[in-house]
PDB file of C-alpha atoms in Angstrom:
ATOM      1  CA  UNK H 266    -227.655-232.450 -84.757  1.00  0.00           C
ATOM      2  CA  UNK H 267    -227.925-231.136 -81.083  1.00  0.00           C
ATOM      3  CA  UNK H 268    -230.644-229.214 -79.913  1.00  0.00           C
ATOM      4  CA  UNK H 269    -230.782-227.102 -76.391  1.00  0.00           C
ATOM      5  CA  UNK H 270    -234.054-225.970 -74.705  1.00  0.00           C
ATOM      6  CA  UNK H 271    -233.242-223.545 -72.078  1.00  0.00           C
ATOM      7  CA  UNK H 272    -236.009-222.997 -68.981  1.00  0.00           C
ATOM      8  CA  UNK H 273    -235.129-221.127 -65.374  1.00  0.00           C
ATOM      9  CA  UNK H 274    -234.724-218.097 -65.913  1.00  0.00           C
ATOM     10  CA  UNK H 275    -236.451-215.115 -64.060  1.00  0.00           C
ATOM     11  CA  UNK H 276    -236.081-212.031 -61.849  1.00  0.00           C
ATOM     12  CA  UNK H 277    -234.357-212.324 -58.164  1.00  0.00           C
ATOM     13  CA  UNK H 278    -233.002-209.945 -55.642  1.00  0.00           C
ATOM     14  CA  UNK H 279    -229.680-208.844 -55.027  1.00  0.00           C
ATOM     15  CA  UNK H 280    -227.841-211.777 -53.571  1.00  0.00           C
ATOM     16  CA  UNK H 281    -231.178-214.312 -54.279  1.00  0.00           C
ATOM     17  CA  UNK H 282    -230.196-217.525 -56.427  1.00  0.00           C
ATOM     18  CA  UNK H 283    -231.420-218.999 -59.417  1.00  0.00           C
ATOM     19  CA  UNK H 284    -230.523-222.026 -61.482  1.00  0.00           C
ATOM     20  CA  UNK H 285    -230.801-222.773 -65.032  1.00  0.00           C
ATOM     21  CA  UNK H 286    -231.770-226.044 -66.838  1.00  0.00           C
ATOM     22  CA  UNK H 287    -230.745-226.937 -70.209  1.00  0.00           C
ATOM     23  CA  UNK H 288    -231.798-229.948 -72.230  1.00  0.00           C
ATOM     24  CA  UNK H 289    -229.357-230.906 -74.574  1.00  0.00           C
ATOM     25  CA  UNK H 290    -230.011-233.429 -76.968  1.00  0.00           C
ATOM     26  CA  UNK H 291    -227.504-235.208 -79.164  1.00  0.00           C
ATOM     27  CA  UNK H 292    -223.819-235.930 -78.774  1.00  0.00           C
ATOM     28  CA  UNK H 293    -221.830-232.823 -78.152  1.00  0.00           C
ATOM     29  CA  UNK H 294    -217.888-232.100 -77.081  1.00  0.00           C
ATOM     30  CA  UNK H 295    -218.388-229.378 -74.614  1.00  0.00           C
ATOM     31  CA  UNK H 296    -221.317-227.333 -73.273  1.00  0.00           C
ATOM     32  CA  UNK H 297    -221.392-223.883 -71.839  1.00  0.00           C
ATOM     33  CA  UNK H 298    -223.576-221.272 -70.495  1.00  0.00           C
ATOM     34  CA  UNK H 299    -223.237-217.717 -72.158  1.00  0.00           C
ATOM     35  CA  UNK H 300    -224.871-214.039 -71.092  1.00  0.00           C
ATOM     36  CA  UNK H 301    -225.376-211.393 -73.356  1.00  0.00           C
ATOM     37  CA  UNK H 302    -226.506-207.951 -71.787  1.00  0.00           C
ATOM     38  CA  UNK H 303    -228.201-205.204 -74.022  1.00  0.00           C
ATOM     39  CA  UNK H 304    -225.050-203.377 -75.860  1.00  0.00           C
ATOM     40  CA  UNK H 305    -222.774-205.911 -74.654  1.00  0.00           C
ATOM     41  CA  UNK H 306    -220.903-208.679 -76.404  1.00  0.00           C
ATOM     42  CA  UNK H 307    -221.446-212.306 -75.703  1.00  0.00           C
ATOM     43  CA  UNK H 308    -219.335-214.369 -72.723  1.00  0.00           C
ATOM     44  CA  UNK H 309    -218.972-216.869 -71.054  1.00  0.00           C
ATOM     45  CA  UNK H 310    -220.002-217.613 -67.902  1.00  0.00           C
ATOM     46  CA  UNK H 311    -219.428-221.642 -67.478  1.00  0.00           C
ATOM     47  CA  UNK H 312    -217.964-224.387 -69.346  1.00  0.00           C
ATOM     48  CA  UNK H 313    -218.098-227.761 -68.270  1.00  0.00           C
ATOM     49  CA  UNK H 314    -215.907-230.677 -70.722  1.00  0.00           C
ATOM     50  CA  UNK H 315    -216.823-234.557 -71.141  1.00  0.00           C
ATOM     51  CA  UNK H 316    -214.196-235.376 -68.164  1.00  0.00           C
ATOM     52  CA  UNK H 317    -216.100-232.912 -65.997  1.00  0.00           C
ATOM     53  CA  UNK H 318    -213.387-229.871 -66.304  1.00  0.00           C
ATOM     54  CA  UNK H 319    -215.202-226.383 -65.837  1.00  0.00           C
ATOM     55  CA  UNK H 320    -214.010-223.006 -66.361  1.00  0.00           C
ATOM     56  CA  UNK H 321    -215.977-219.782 -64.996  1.00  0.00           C
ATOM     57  CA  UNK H 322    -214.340-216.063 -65.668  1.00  0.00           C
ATOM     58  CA  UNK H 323    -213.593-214.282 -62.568  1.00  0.00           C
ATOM     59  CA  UNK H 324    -216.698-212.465 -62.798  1.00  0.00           C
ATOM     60  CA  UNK H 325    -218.799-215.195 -61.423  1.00  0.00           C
ATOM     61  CA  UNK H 326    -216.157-217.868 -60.514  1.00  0.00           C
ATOM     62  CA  UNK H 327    -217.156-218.791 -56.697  1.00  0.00           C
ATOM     63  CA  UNK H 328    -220.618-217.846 -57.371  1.00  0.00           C
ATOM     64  CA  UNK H 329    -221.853-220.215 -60.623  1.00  0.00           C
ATOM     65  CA  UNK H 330    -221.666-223.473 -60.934  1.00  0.00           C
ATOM     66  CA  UNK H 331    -222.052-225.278 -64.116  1.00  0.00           C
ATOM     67  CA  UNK H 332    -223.136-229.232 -63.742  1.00  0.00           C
ATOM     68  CA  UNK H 333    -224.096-231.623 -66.613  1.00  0.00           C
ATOM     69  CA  UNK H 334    -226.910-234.565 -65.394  1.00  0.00           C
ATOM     70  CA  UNK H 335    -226.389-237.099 -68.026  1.00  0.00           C
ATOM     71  CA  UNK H 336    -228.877-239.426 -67.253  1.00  0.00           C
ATOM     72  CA  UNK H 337    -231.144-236.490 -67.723  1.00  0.00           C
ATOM     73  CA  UNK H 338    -229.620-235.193 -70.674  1.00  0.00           C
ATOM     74  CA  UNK H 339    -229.357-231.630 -69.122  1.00  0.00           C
ATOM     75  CA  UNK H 340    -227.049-228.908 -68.051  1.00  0.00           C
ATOM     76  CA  UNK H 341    -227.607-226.584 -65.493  1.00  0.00           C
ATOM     77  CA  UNK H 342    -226.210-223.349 -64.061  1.00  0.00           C
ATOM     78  CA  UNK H 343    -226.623-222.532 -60.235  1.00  0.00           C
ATOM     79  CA  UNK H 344    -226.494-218.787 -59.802  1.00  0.00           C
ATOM     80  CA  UNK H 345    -225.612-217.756 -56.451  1.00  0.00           C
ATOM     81  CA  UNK H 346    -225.126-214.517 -54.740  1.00  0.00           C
ATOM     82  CA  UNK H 347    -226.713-212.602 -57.753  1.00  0.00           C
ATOM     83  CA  UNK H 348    -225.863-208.711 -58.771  1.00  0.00           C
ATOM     84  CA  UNK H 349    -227.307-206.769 -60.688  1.00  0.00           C
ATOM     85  CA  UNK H 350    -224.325-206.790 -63.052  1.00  0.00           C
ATOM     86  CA  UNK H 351    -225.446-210.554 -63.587  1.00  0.00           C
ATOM     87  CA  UNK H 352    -228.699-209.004 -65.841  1.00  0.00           C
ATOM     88  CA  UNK H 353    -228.401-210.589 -69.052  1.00  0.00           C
ATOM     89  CA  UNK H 354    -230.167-213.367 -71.165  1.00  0.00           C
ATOM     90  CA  UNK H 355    -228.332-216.203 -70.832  1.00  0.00           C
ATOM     91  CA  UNK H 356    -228.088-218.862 -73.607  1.00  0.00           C
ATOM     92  CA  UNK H 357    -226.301-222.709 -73.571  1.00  0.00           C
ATOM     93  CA  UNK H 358    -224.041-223.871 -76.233  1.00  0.00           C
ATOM     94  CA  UNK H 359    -223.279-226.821 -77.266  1.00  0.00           C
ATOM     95  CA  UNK H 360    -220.380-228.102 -79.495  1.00  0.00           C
ATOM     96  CA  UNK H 361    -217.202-226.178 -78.737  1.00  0.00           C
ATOM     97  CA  UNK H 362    -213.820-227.056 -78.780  1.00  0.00           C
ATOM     98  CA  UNK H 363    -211.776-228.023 -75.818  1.00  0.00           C
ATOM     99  CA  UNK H 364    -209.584-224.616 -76.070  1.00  0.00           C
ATOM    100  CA  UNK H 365    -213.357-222.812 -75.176  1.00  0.00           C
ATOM    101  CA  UNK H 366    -212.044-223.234 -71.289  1.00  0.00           C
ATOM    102  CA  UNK H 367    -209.189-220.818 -71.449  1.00  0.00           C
ATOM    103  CA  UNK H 368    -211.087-218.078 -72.709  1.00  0.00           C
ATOM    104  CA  UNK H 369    -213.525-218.450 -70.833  1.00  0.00           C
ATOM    105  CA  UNK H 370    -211.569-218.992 -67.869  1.00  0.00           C
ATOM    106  CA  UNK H 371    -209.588-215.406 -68.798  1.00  0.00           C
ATOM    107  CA  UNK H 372    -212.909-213.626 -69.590  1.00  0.00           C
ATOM    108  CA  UNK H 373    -211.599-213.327 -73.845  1.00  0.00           C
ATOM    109  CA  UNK H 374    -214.737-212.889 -75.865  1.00  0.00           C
ATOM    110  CA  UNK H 375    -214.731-214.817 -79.025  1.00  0.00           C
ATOM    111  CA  UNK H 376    -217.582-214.401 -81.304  1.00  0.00           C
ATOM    112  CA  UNK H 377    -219.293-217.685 -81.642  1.00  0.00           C
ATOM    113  CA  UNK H 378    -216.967-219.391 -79.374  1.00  0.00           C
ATOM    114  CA  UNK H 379    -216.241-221.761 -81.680  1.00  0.00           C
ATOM    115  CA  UNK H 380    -219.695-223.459 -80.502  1.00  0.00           C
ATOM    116  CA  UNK H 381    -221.950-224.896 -83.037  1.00  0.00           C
ATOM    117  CA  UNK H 382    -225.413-225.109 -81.663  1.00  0.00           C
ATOM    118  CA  UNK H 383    -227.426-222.729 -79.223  1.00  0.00           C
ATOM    119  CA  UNK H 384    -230.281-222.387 -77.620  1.00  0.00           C
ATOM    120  CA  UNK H 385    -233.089-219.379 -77.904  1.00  0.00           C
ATOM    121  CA  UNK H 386    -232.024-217.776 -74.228  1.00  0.00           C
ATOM    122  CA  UNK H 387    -233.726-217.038 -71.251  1.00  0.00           C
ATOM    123  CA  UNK H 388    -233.684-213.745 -69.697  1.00  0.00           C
ATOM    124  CA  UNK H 389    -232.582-213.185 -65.721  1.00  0.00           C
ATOM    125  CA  UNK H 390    -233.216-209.918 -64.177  1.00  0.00           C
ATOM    126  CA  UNK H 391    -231.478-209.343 -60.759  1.00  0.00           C
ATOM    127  CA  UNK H 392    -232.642-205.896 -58.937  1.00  0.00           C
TER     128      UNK H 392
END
């Protein structure tokens, strides 16, 4: 069983920074970072594999970047250059299968995302 506590998460201005932590506990395949606005379905935003492969749509690729610290049993996401298009509650998953990067990587929204574990959010507000 896996369990993810997420913690970061806030309000910045346009083009501010924030970065996400994510304690993951238990053994896992793959972990991610997903957003969900208000009316809006579920994607992803960051993948990052076992052998340190990440994916990132185009929305935020050059601007996120997902990292795992094993030795601290967390995953984070560094948000840079933030919009306000970036508004969301953001969860981590943990769990998904290795065919999670494409879709994420071509901005396809699959519900679930094959992942088996999440976390309760946490909500970033850029204005």
């Amino acid at each position: 069983h896996v369990q993810l506590v997420e913690s970061g998460g806030g309000s910045a201005q346009t083009g501010g920074s924030l970065r996400l932590s994510c304690v993951v506990s238990g053994d896992h395949r793959m972990v991610a970072w997903f957003r969900q606005a208000p009316g809006t379905t579920r994607e992803g935003v960051a993948v990052i594999c076992s052998d340190d492969a990440t994916s990132y749509p185009e929305s935020v690729r050059g601007r996120f970047v997902i990292s795992l610290d094993l030795t601290k049993n967390t995953l984070y996401l560094q948000m840079n250059s933030l919009k306000p298009e970036d508004t969301a509650m953001y969860y981590c998953a943990a769990d998904l299968p290795r065919r999670a990067l494409g879709w994420v990587r071509l901005g396809v929204k699959i519900p679930g995302y094959g992942a088996t574990y999440w976390g309760q959010g946490t909500q970033v507000t850029v204005s």
